[in-house]
mmCIF file of C-alpha atoms in Angstrom:
data_model
loop_
_atom_site.group_PDB
_atom_site.id
_atom_site.type_symbol
_atom_site.label_atom_id
_atom_site.label_comp_id
_atom_site.label_asym_id
_atom_site.label_seq_id
_atom_site.Cartn_x
_atom_site.Cartn_y
_atom_site.Cartn_z
ATOM 1 C CA UNK A 10 -13.597 -44.956 -24.558
ATOM 2 C CA UNK A 11 -15.667 -45.579 -21.358
ATOM 3 C CA UNK A 12 -18.477 -43.393 -20.807
ATOM 4 C CA UNK A 13 -17.037 -42.258 -17.603
ATOM 5 C CA UNK A 14 -13.433 -42.039 -16.565
ATOM 6 C CA UNK A 15 -12.401 -41.589 -12.879
ATOM 7 C CA UNK A 16 -9.683 -39.782 -11.018
ATOM 8 C CA UNK A 17 -9.545 -40.771 -7.181
ATOM 9 C CA UNK A 18 -8.733 -37.437 -5.420
ATOM 10 C CA UNK A 19 -6.279 -37.461 -2.371
ATOM 11 C CA UNK A 20 -7.529 -35.785 0.770
ATOM 12 C CA UNK A 21 -7.072 -32.988 0.686
ATOM 13 C CA UNK A 22 -6.864 -32.063 -3.025
ATOM 14 C CA UNK A 23 -6.359 -28.789 -4.805
ATOM 15 C CA UNK A 24 -7.907 -27.189 -7.816
ATOM 16 C CA UNK A 25 -6.776 -23.653 -8.930
ATOM 17 C CA UNK A 26 -8.613 -21.217 -11.163
ATOM 18 C CA UNK A 27 -6.302 -19.461 -13.922
ATOM 19 C CA UNK A 28 -6.525 -15.716 -13.741
ATOM 20 C CA UNK A 29 -6.923 -15.190 -17.496
ATOM 21 C CA UNK A 30 -10.108 -16.065 -19.250
ATOM 22 C CA UNK A 31 -9.661 -17.940 -22.742
ATOM 23 C CA UNK A 32 -9.912 -15.712 -25.885
ATOM 24 C CA UNK A 33 -11.754 -16.805 -29.146
ATOM 25 C CA UNK A 34 -11.584 -15.484 -32.825
ATOM 26 C CA UNK A 35 -13.887 -12.733 -33.722
ATOM 27 C CA UNK A 36 -15.998 -14.954 -36.186
ATOM 28 C CA UNK A 37 -16.630 -17.266 -33.334
ATOM 29 C CA UNK A 38 -17.904 -14.833 -30.753
ATOM 30 C CA UNK A 39 -20.192 -13.352 -33.568
ATOM 31 C CA UNK A 40 -21.750 -16.778 -33.924
ATOM 32 C CA UNK A 41 -21.927 -17.251 -30.213
ATOM 33 C CA UNK A 42 -23.876 -13.893 -29.983
ATOM 34 C CA UNK A 43 -26.155 -14.783 -32.590
ATOM 35 C CA UNK A 44 -27.137 -18.279 -31.053
ATOM 36 C CA UNK A 45 -27.393 -16.451 -27.702
ATOM 37 C CA UNK A 46 -30.010 -13.979 -28.905
ATOM 38 C CA UNK A 47 -31.826 -16.699 -30.731
ATOM 39 C CA UNK A 48 -32.351 -18.467 -27.635
ATOM 40 C CA UNK A 49 -33.078 -15.605 -25.446
ATOM 41 C CA UNK A 50 -36.051 -14.786 -27.788
ATOM 42 C CA UNK A 51 -37.329 -18.349 -27.638
ATOM 43 C CA UNK A 52 -37.058 -18.575 -23.826
ATOM 44 C CA UNK A 53 -38.737 -15.114 -23.692
ATOM 45 C CA UNK A 54 -35.895 -13.621 -21.454
ATOM 46 C CA UNK A 55 -35.676 -16.455 -19.136
ATOM 47 C CA UNK A 56 -31.961 -16.911 -19.862
ATOM 48 C CA UNK A 57 -29.111 -15.616 -17.779
ATOM 49 C CA UNK A 58 -25.431 -15.544 -18.796
ATOM 50 C CA UNK A 59 -23.237 -16.136 -15.851
ATOM 51 C CA UNK A 60 -19.739 -16.944 -15.163
ATOM 52 C CA UNK A 61 -18.763 -20.758 -15.213
ATOM 53 C CA UNK A 62 -15.872 -22.881 -14.582
ATOM 54 C CA UNK A 63 -14.284 -25.079 -17.198
ATOM 55 C CA UNK A 64 -11.703 -27.778 -17.119
ATOM 56 C CA UNK A 65 -8.258 -27.245 -18.242
ATOM 57 C CA UNK A 66 -5.859 -30.083 -17.011
ATOM 58 C CA UNK A 67 -5.223 -32.498 -14.123
ATOM 59 C CA UNK A 68 -1.978 -34.119 -12.884
ATOM 60 C CA UNK A 69 -1.292 -35.853 -9.332
ATOM 61 C CA UNK A 70 -0.507 -32.540 -7.499
ATOM 62 C CA UNK A 71 -3.086 -30.049 -9.100
ATOM 63 C CA UNK A 72 -6.160 -29.534 -10.930
ATOM 64 C CA UNK A 73 -6.399 -26.428 -13.366
ATOM 65 C CA UNK A 74 -9.735 -24.651 -14.330
ATOM 66 C CA UNK A 75 -10.557 -21.436 -16.047
ATOM 67 C CA UNK A 76 -13.418 -19.087 -16.127
ATOM 68 C CA UNK A 77 -15.894 -18.467 -19.270
ATOM 69 C CA UNK A 78 -19.329 -17.383 -19.902
ATOM 70 C CA UNK A 79 -22.300 -19.653 -19.931
ATOM 71 C CA UNK A 80 -23.326 -18.420 -23.288
ATOM 72 C CA UNK A 81 -20.242 -19.913 -25.026
ATOM 73 C CA UNK A 82 -21.351 -23.400 -23.537
ATOM 74 C CA UNK A 83 -24.819 -22.797 -24.743
ATOM 75 C CA UNK A 84 -23.711 -22.056 -28.224
ATOM 76 C CA UNK A 85 -21.231 -24.747 -28.616
ATOM 77 C CA UNK A 86 -24.170 -27.151 -27.671
ATOM 78 C CA UNK A 87 -26.194 -25.863 -30.594
ATOM 79 C CA UNK A 88 -23.282 -25.694 -33.100
ATOM 80 C CA UNK A 89 -21.133 -28.665 -33.666
ATOM 81 C CA UNK A 90 -18.182 -26.459 -35.398
ATOM 82 C CA UNK A 91 -18.358 -24.249 -32.299
ATOM 83 C CA UNK A 92 -17.811 -27.162 -30.018
ATOM 84 C CA UNK A 93 -14.715 -28.120 -31.773
ATOM 85 C CA UNK A 94 -13.344 -24.490 -31.774
ATOM 86 C CA UNK A 95 -14.478 -23.425 -28.324
ATOM 87 C CA UNK A 96 -14.094 -26.802 -26.511
ATOM 88 C CA UNK A 97 -15.630 -25.492 -23.413
ATOM 89 C CA UNK A 98 -15.755 -28.447 -20.844
ATOM 90 C CA UNK A 99 -17.745 -27.308 -17.866
ATOM 91 C CA UNK A 100 -17.250 -28.384 -14.145
ATOM 92 C CA UNK A 101 -19.858 -29.198 -11.875
ATOM 93 C CA UNK A 102 -20.323 -30.759 -8.137
ATOM 94 C CA UNK A 103 -22.579 -33.844 -7.537
ATOM 95 C CA UNK A 104 -23.120 -35.462 -4.179
ATOM 96 C CA UNK A 105 -24.722 -38.667 -2.940
ATOM 97 C CA UNK A 106 -26.490 -37.665 0.279
ATOM 98 C CA UNK A 107 -26.735 -40.330 2.980
ATOM 99 C CA UNK A 108 -28.884 -40.306 6.343
ATOM 100 C CA UNK A 109 -29.317 -43.364 8.450
ATOM 101 C CA UNK A 110 -28.522 -45.569 5.626
ATOM 102 C CA UNK A 111 -31.250 -43.753 3.195
ATOM 103 C CA UNK A 112 -30.268 -42.050 0.117
ATOM 104 C CA UNK A 113 -31.669 -38.666 -1.189
ATOM 105 C CA UNK A 114 -33.024 -38.664 -4.488
ATOM 106 C CA UNK A 115 -34.678 -35.794 -6.560
ATOM 107 C CA UNK A 116 -36.669 -35.725 -9.640
ATOM 108 C CA UNK A 117 -35.337 -32.926 -11.976
ATOM 109 C CA UNK A 118 -37.761 -30.148 -12.913
ATOM 110 C CA UNK A 119 -39.529 -30.153 -16.342
ATOM 111 C CA UNK A 120 -38.043 -26.788 -17.263
ATOM 112 C CA UNK A 121 -34.537 -27.735 -16.822
ATOM 113 C CA UNK A 122 -32.409 -28.080 -20.301
ATOM 114 C CA UNK A 123 -30.625 -31.048 -19.507
ATOM 115 C CA UNK A 124 -32.301 -34.293 -18.331
ATOM 116 C CA UNK A 125 -35.672 -32.607 -17.696
ATOM 117 C CA UNK A 126 -37.984 -34.821 -15.309
ATOM 118 C CA UNK A 127 -35.140 -37.330 -14.701
ATOM 119 C CA UNK A 128 -34.087 -38.841 -11.354
ATOM 120 C CA UNK A 129 -30.758 -38.242 -9.966
ATOM 121 C CA UNK A 130 -28.816 -38.267 -6.382
ATOM 122 C CA UNK A 131 -29.134 -34.859 -4.965
ATOM 123 C CA UNK A 132 -27.592 -32.376 -4.904
ATOM 124 C CA UNK A 133 -26.016 -31.407 -8.200
ATOM 125 C CA UNK A 134 -25.377 -28.145 -9.855
ATOM 126 C CA UNK A 135 -22.427 -25.615 -11.051
ATOM 127 C CA UNK A 136 -19.759 -24.439 -8.738
ATOM 128 C CA UNK A 137 -20.824 -21.208 -7.190
ATOM 129 C CA UNK A 138 -17.929 -18.729 -7.487
ATOM 130 C CA UNK A 139 -18.180 -18.045 -3.608
ATOM 131 C CA UNK A 140 -16.309 -21.005 -3.241
ATOM 132 C CA UNK A 141 -13.260 -19.493 -5.111
ATOM 133 C CA UNK A 142 -10.618 -18.407 -2.468
ATOM 134 C CA UNK A 143 -8.622 -15.171 -2.952
ATOM 135 C CA UNK A 144 -5.789 -17.209 -4.023
ATOM 136 C CA UNK A 145 -7.572 -18.873 -6.812
ATOM 137 C CA UNK A 146 -8.034 -22.244 -5.102
ATOM 138 C CA UNK A 147 -11.463 -23.812 -4.735
ATOM 139 C CA UNK A 148 -13.259 -25.187 -1.740
ATOM 140 C CA UNK A 149 -15.111 -27.993 -3.351
ATOM 141 C CA UNK A 150 -16.588 -28.845 0.000
ATOM 142 C CA UNK A 151 -18.120 -25.451 0.234
ATOM 143 C CA UNK A 152 -19.465 -25.659 -3.305
ATOM 144 C CA UNK A 153 -21.200 -29.012 -2.565
ATOM 145 C CA UNK A 154 -22.650 -27.846 0.461
ATOM 146 C CA UNK A 155 -24.137 -24.712 -1.163
ATOM 147 C CA UNK A 156 -25.927 -26.841 -3.455
ATOM 148 C CA UNK A 157 -27.280 -29.126 -0.881
ATOM 149 C CA UNK A 158 -28.610 -26.147 1.250
ATOM 150 C CA UNK A 159 -30.090 -24.249 -1.852
ATOM 151 C CA UNK A 160 -31.696 -27.533 -3.443
ATOM 152 C CA UNK A 161 -33.086 -29.290 -0.601
ATOM 153 C CA UNK A 162 -33.161 -26.642 2.468
ATOM 154 C CA UNK A 163 -31.131 -29.073 4.550
ATOM 155 C CA UNK A 164 -28.997 -26.851 6.863
ATOM 156 C CA UNK A 165 -25.116 -27.468 6.612
ATOM 157 C CA UNK A 166 -25.252 -28.058 10.336
ATOM 158 C CA UNK A 167 -26.855 -31.499 9.909
ATOM 159 C CA UNK A 168 -23.796 -32.569 7.865
ATOM 160 C CA UNK A 169 -21.472 -34.910 9.574
ATOM 161 C CA UNK A 170 -18.766 -35.127 6.970
ATOM 162 C CA UNK A 171 -18.062 -35.305 3.246
ATOM 163 C CA UNK A 172 -15.960 -38.287 2.072
ATOM 164 C CA UNK A 173 -14.442 -40.019 -0.977
ATOM 165 C CA UNK A 174 -14.073 -37.529 -3.344
ATOM 166 C CA UNK A 175 -13.640 -38.491 -6.882
ATOM 167 C CA UNK A 176 -13.389 -36.480 -10.236
ATOM 168 C CA UNK A 177 -15.674 -37.977 -13.153
ATOM 169 C CA UNK A 178 -15.274 -37.206 -16.538
ATOM 170 C CA UNK A 179 -18.489 -37.622 -18.639
ATOM 171 C CA UNK A 180 -16.961 -38.276 -21.966
ATOM 172 C CA UNK A 181 -19.998 -38.526 -23.789
ATOM 173 C CA UNK A 182 -20.898 -34.979 -22.678
ATOM 174 C CA UNK A 183 -17.419 -33.910 -22.107
ATOM 175 C CA UNK A 184 -18.160 -32.315 -18.675
ATOM 176 C CA UNK A 185 -16.196 -32.871 -15.264
ATOM 177 C CA UNK A 186 -18.118 -33.472 -11.933
ATOM 178 C CA UNK A 187 -16.363 -33.170 -8.457
ATOM 179 C CA UNK A 188 -18.619 -35.890 -6.706
ATOM 180 C CA UNK A 189 -18.481 -36.767 -2.885
ATOM 181 C CA UNK A 190 -20.368 -38.831 -0.294
ATOM 182 C CA UNK A 191 -22.364 -36.396 1.973
ATOM 183 C CA UNK A 192 -23.286 -38.110 5.348
ATOM 184 C CA UNK A 193 -25.825 -36.377 7.238
ATOM 185 C CA UNK A 194 -27.034 -36.791 11.021
ATOM 186 C CA UNK A 195 -29.660 -39.869 10.944
ATOM 187 C CA UNK A 196 -32.739 -37.902 11.822
ATOM 188 C CA UNK A 197 -32.718 -36.022 8.559
ATOM 189 C CA UNK A 198 -33.958 -39.381 6.933
ATOM 190 C CA UNK A 199 -37.181 -39.067 8.721
ATOM 191 C CA UNK A 200 -38.311 -35.876 7.143
ATOM 192 C CA UNK A 201 -41.346 -36.898 4.989
ATOM 193 C CA UNK A 202 -42.458 -33.395 3.579
ATOM 194 C CA UNK A 203 -40.296 -31.287 1.283
ATOM 195 C CA UNK A 204 -40.345 -27.970 -0.073
ATOM 196 C CA UNK A 205 -37.961 -28.582 -3.105
ATOM 197 C CA UNK A 206 -36.435 -25.677 -4.949
ATOM 198 C CA UNK A 207 -36.919 -24.848 -8.636
ATOM 199 C CA UNK A 208 -34.327 -27.615 -9.380
ATOM 200 C CA UNK A 209 -36.417 -30.683 -8.428
ATOM 201 C CA UNK A 210 -40.100 -31.376 -8.588
ATOM 202 C CA UNK A 211 -39.815 -33.655 -5.596
ATOM 203 C CA UNK A 212 -37.347 -35.104 -3.080
ATOM 204 C CA UNK A 213 -37.519 -38.479 -1.323
ATOM 205 C CA UNK A 214 -35.432 -40.559 1.111
ATOM 206 C CA UNK A 215 -34.983 -44.249 -0.149
ATOM 207 C CA UNK A 216 -33.222 -47.243 1.665
ATOM 208 C CA UNK A 217 -30.645 -49.108 -0.267
ATOM 209 C CA UNK A 218 -32.932 -51.801 -1.115
ATOM 210 C CA UNK A 219 -35.617 -49.231 -2.314
ATOM 211 C CA UNK A 220 -32.988 -47.691 -4.596
ATOM 212 C CA UNK A 221 -32.462 -50.904 -6.528
ATOM 213 C CA UNK A 222 -36.326 -51.111 -7.299
ATOM 214 C CA UNK A 223 -36.621 -47.570 -7.795
ATOM 215 C CA UNK A 224 -33.736 -47.685 -10.377
ATOM 216 C CA UNK A 225 -35.403 -50.943 -12.052
ATOM 217 C CA UNK A 226 -38.589 -49.035 -12.333
ATOM 218 C CA UNK A 227 -36.979 -45.958 -13.712
ATOM 219 C CA UNK A 228 -33.727 -46.886 -15.389
ATOM 220 C CA UNK A 229 -34.504 -45.117 -18.744
ATOM 221 C CA UNK A 230 -35.294 -41.658 -16.467
ATOM 222 C CA UNK A 231 -32.054 -41.703 -14.413
ATOM 223 C CA UNK A 232 -29.418 -39.228 -15.128
ATOM 224 C CA UNK A 233 -26.525 -41.501 -16.198
ATOM 225 C CA UNK A 234 -23.840 -40.033 -13.889
ATOM 226 C CA UNK A 235 -26.052 -41.007 -10.870
ATOM 227 C CA UNK A 236 -26.280 -44.533 -11.955
ATOM 228 C CA UNK A 237 -22.538 -44.540 -12.339
ATOM 229 C CA UNK A 238 -22.100 -43.199 -8.736
ATOM 230 C CA UNK A 239 -24.445 -45.787 -7.484
ATOM 231 C CA UNK A 240 -22.461 -48.538 -8.858
ATOM 232 C CA UNK A 241 -19.389 -47.150 -7.363
ATOM 233 C CA UNK A 242 -20.588 -46.096 -3.926
ATOM 234 C CA UNK A 243 -23.220 -48.611 -2.934
ATOM 235 C CA UNK A 244 -20.915 -50.560 -0.866
ATOM 236 C CA UNK A 245 -20.059 -47.784 1.339
ATOM 237 C CA UNK A 246 -23.719 -47.145 2.403
#
């Protein structure tokens, strides 16, 4: 099986969130709670159990998702038996941001639980529930723009358009990423000073040639999905 599987999404595409949350056996719930409390103590309370989206199914007309709690995902990442029982497949958004043929790259903060200090194309993150409409459908453009604003402080007013949506299944980690190319107004690539949020240690604009060189220098410290997206999208820049 390939590390990444692609679903090319038509424009517009639809994803809907089921109303009912999935249920699990009592024994699993007790184990989840035990792991959560252990991790909560280890991190001295720096742990938040919010709602996340998980992948259920996809066909040509619709993508179906469901809601669950973050603690279930954390627990299954610490217990292989729980992984097979719970089978939480989280959903996130990722973007490759372009301005004047330069690409935005971020270095992930050291405190992050996945890929600390790795480089990736910004933005990237979970789907904020404010992007879910009253009818259960999800505005992924809104979700991706929210990540862009929060992680880079780039106003959505600077965004020209988002294009070439794809759904990528990371088969090794069993997660699903809704990915889009974000095209900004050209003046953004001239910004030299950044005040990145807690997700990134630093942010930088690189030309296409500089990205190739940067990947060669730091290939072992790049998030695999970013390398995959670069191979797929570099011809569109």
